[in-house]
Backbone as JSON, one array per atom type, in Angstrom:
{
  "sequence": "XXXXXXXXXXXXXXXXXXXXXXXXXXXXXXXXXXXXXXXXXXXXXXXXXXXXXXXXXXXXXXXXXXXXXXXXXXXXXXXXXXXXXXXXXXXXXXXXX",
  "N": [[7.84, 69.48, 30.8], [5.95, 71.37, 30.22], [5.95, 71.69, 27.54], [4.3, 69.96, 26.18], [1.47, 69.19, 24.14], [-1.79, 70.38, 24.25], [-4.6, 68.67, 25.32], [-7.63, 67.7, 24.06], [-10.61, 66.65, 24.99], [-13.41, 65.31, 23.66], [-17.13, 64.68, 23.96], [-18.39, 61.84, 23.22], [-21.1, 61.14, 21.43], [-22.09, 59.12, 20.04], [-23.25, 55.62, 19.91], [-20.62, 53.41, 20.45], [-19.34, 50.96, 18.16], [-17.13, 48.83, 18.25], [-16.04, 46.24, 18.29], [-14.3, 43.65, 17.02], [-15.13, 41.49, 14.26], [-14.76, 38.14, 13.8], [-13.61, 35.21, 11.84], [-14.3, 31.96, 12.1], [-12.85, 29.15, 10.99], [-13.87, 25.92, 9.86], [-12.12, 23.61, 11.75], [-11.83, 21.03, 11.26], [-11.53, 20.8, 8.32], [-9.08, 21.83, 7.75], [-7.18, 20.15, 9.13], [-8.07, 17.82, 7.61], [-7.17, 18.41, 5.05], [-4.25, 18.54, 5.59], [-2.81, 16.06, 6.3], [-3.61, 14.66, 3.66], [-2.14, 16.06, 2.09], [0.73, 15.84, 3.08], [0.8, 13.01, 2.66], [0.52, 13.1, -0.28], [3.18, 14.38, -0.84], [4.93, 12.45, 0.19], [4.34, 10.33, -1.52], [5.1, 11.37, -4.08], [7.88, 11.39, -3.65], [8.52, 8.73, -3.65], [7.79, 7.83, -5.84], [9.33, 9.01, -7.71], [11.28, 9.22, -10.33], [13.9, 9.01, -10.16], [14.31, 7.67, -7.98], [15.23, 4.67, -6.51], [15.88, 2.7, -4.44], [16.13, 4.28, -2.2], [16.13, 7.15, -0.61], [17.16, 10.72, 0.06], [15.81, 12.72, 2.37], [14.51, 15.66, 3.93], [12.8, 16.12, 7.03], [10.26, 17.5, 8.5], [9.34, 17.39, 11.58], [6.81, 17.69, 14.27], [8.18, 18.66, 16.44], [10.88, 18.57, 15.65], [13.65, 18.69, 13.19], [14.49, 16.38, 11.06], [17.13, 15.04, 8.76], [16.99, 12.28, 6.82], [17.45, 9.22, 5.4], [15.07, 7.95, 3.54], [13.74, 4.32, 2.91], [11.57, 2.78, 2.68], [7.87, 2.43, 3.34], [5.27, 2.0, 5.29], [1.65, 1.77, 6.07], [1.42, 3.44, 8.15], [3.99, 4.64, 8.79], [7.09, 6.0, 8.15], [10.02, 4.14, 7.08], [13.6, 3.99, 7.78], [17.13, 4.31, 6.66], [18.53, 3.98, 8.88], [17.02, 2.01, 10.32], [15.23, 3.16, 11.84], [11.74, 4.22, 12.69], [9.3, 6.59, 11.53], [6.63, 8.06, 12.18], [3.79, 8.8, 10.27], [1.73, 10.55, 10.81], [3.1, 12.43, 12.61], [4.78, 14.23, 10.87], [5.2, 17.21, 9.69], [6.12, 18.47, 7.46], [7.65, 17.65, 4.4], [10.33, 16.97, 2.33], [12.26, 16.46, -0.43], [15.82, 15.97, -0.56]],
  "CA": [[6.5, 68.96, 30.82], [5.19, 72.43, 29.6], [6.0, 71.73, 26.07], [3.54, 68.97, 25.79], [0.31, 69.43, 23.46], [-3.09, 70.39, 25.03], [-5.34, 67.54, 24.72], [-9.03, 68.21, 24.27], [-11.55, 65.37, 25.09], [-14.7, 65.47, 23.07], [-18.09, 63.97, 24.41], [-18.98, 60.97, 22.4], [-22.53, 61.11, 21.62], [-22.84, 57.76, 19.45], [-22.76, 54.4, 20.44], [-19.51, 52.69, 19.6], [-19.19, 49.2, 18.12], [-15.68, 48.57, 17.99], [-15.68, 45.01, 18.63], [-14.03, 43.02, 15.58], [-15.74, 40.19, 13.76], [-13.8, 37.13, 13.25], [-14.16, 34.11, 11.1], [-13.19, 30.6, 12.66], [-13.3, 27.96, 9.81], [-13.95, 24.51, 10.6], [-10.54, 23.0, 11.72], [-11.63, 19.59, 10.29], [-11.08, 20.97, 6.85], [-7.54, 21.95, 7.68], [-6.81, 18.68, 9.57], [-8.16, 16.67, 6.7], [-6.19, 18.57, 3.96], [-2.85, 18.46, 6.0], [-2.3, 14.45, 5.93], [-3.39, 14.21, 2.15], [-0.72, 16.96, 1.27], [1.65, 15.01, 3.35], [0.57, 11.8, 1.63], [0.94, 13.13, -1.61], [4.46, 14.57, -1.08], [5.59, 11.15, 0.22], [4.04, 9.46, -2.61], [5.86, 11.68, -4.86], [9.12, 11.12, -3.37], [8.78, 7.27, -4.15], [7.3, 7.58, -7.52], [10.42, 9.87, -8.53], [12.31, 8.48, -11.48], [15.45, 8.58, -9.46], [14.1, 6.55, -6.65], [15.51, 3.07, -6.62], [15.56, 1.91, -3.14], [16.32, 4.98, -1.0], [16.06, 8.56, -0.99], [17.24, 11.56, 1.18], [14.49, 13.7, 2.64], [14.38, 16.39, 4.97], [11.56, 15.66, 7.41], [9.88, 18.48, 9.53], [8.21, 16.88, 12.56], [6.04, 18.55, 15.4], [9.32, 19.34, 17.46], [12.24, 18.38, 15.42], [14.0, 18.73, 11.8], [15.34, 15.38, 10.47], [17.65, 14.73, 7.5], [17.12, 11.1, 6.91], [17.23, 8.4, 4.0], [13.97, 6.76, 3.63], [13.78, 3.44, 2.28], [10.13, 2.47, 2.49], [6.84, 3.08, 4.2], [4.15, 1.27, 5.9], [0.53, 2.59, 6.04], [1.47, 4.58, 9.36], [5.34, 4.96, 9.11], [8.32, 5.64, 7.04], [11.19, 3.35, 7.29], [15.03, 4.78, 7.3], [18.21, 3.35, 6.44], [19.25, 3.41, 10.1], [16.31, 1.17, 10.95], [14.01, 3.77, 12.9], [10.58, 4.42, 11.94], [8.69, 7.88, 11.61], [5.1, 8.14, 12.26], [3.35, 9.85, 9.3], [0.94, 11.38, 11.8], [4.03, 13.27, 13.32], [5.21, 14.73, 9.86], [4.64, 18.45, 9.34], [6.48, 18.94, 6.05], [8.65, 16.71, 4.05], [10.96, 17.53, 1.18], [13.27, 15.3, -1.0], [17.29, 16.73, -0.6]],
  "C": [[5.66, 70.19, 30.23], [5.02, 72.33, 28.04], [5.21, 70.59, 25.34], [2.11, 69.69, 25.1], [-0.49, 69.38, 24.36], [-3.86, 69.42, 24.34], [-6.84, 68.07, 25.03], [-9.85, 66.92, 23.83], [-12.9, 65.74, 24.63], [-15.66, 64.41, 23.55], [-18.5, 63.15, 23.12], [-20.38, 60.55, 22.43], [-23.19, 59.75, 20.91], [-22.56, 56.55, 20.08], [-21.64, 53.77, 19.64], [-19.54, 51.23, 19.52], [-17.98, 49.13, 17.38], [-14.89, 47.05, 18.08], [-15.53, 44.3, 17.13], [-14.71, 41.88, 15.31], [-14.54, 39.37, 13.39], [-14.47, 35.94, 12.66], [-13.3, 32.95, 11.8], [-13.78, 29.64, 11.53], [-13.49, 26.68, 10.51], [-12.58, 23.92, 10.56], [-10.73, 21.54, 11.32], [-11.28, 19.93, 9.01], [-9.7, 21.0, 6.71], [-6.96, 20.79, 8.1], [-6.89, 17.81, 8.47], [-7.16, 17.13, 5.27], [-4.71, 18.27, 4.3], [-2.48, 17.1, 5.65], [-2.47, 14.2, 4.45], [-2.25, 14.92, 1.43], [0.45, 16.07, 1.86], [1.94, 13.74, 2.63], [1.19, 12.0, 0.35], [2.43, 13.35, -1.78], [5.44, 13.24, -0.74], [5.41, 10.33, -0.84], [4.97, 9.96, -3.89], [7.3, 11.53, -4.9], [9.65, 9.78, -3.8], [8.26, 7.09, -5.41], [8.38, 8.27, -8.3], [11.26, 8.81, -9.6], [13.54, 8.13, -10.95], [15.42, 7.85, -8.33], [14.28, 5.23, -7.03], [15.18, 2.44, -5.36], [15.56, 2.63, -1.98], [16.49, 6.32, -1.38], [16.07, 9.57, 0.25], [16.35, 12.52, 1.23], [14.74, 14.56, 3.83], [12.92, 16.87, 5.79], [11.32, 16.52, 8.55], [8.91, 17.68, 10.63], [7.59, 18.1, 13.42], [7.2, 19.46, 16.15], [10.74, 19.15, 16.89], [12.26, 18.48, 13.94], [14.85, 17.4, 11.59], [16.12, 15.3, 9.06], [17.77, 13.23, 7.48], [17.08, 10.32, 5.49], [16.32, 7.37, 4.29], [14.12, 5.82, 2.67], [12.49, 2.58, 1.91], [9.31, 2.88, 3.28], [5.94, 2.03, 4.33], [2.82, 2.19, 5.65], [0.63, 3.94, 7.0], [2.95, 5.05, 9.24], [6.05, 4.99, 7.93], [9.47, 4.95, 7.79], [12.36, 4.07, 6.85], [15.83, 3.98, 7.32], [18.74, 2.98, 7.8], [18.2, 2.59, 11.08], [15.18, 1.83, 11.95], [12.82, 3.98, 11.96], [9.9, 5.8, 12.4], [7.38, 7.81, 11.32], [4.78, 9.41, 11.31], [2.46, 10.83, 10.0], [1.76, 12.67, 12.42], [4.57, 14.19, 12.22], [4.37, 15.97, 9.56], [4.7, 18.75, 8.06], [7.71, 17.64, 5.75], [9.29, 16.94, 2.47], [12.1, 16.59, 0.86], [14.73, 16.45, -1.23], [18.11, 15.98, -1.55]]
}
């Protein structure tokens, strides 16, 4: 313990203002952009020149990642080859594989 450097404490004469300023953007803009981005990705999969009646896609949900063959869509859901329905609101990301 004798090898430790000596510490000198100086008196602080100025008022300190070390609180950080933070910017909180409107969460509405982020949430409004996300569904539009997902819908545009879904539209690009269905409008691809290689799409005939089905397409393989990696779908990232809020709590899972699926690799599904999507064959159609409704206003709120994607329809898969296995007969399941995936809600578009639950999709975080989608990519064609």
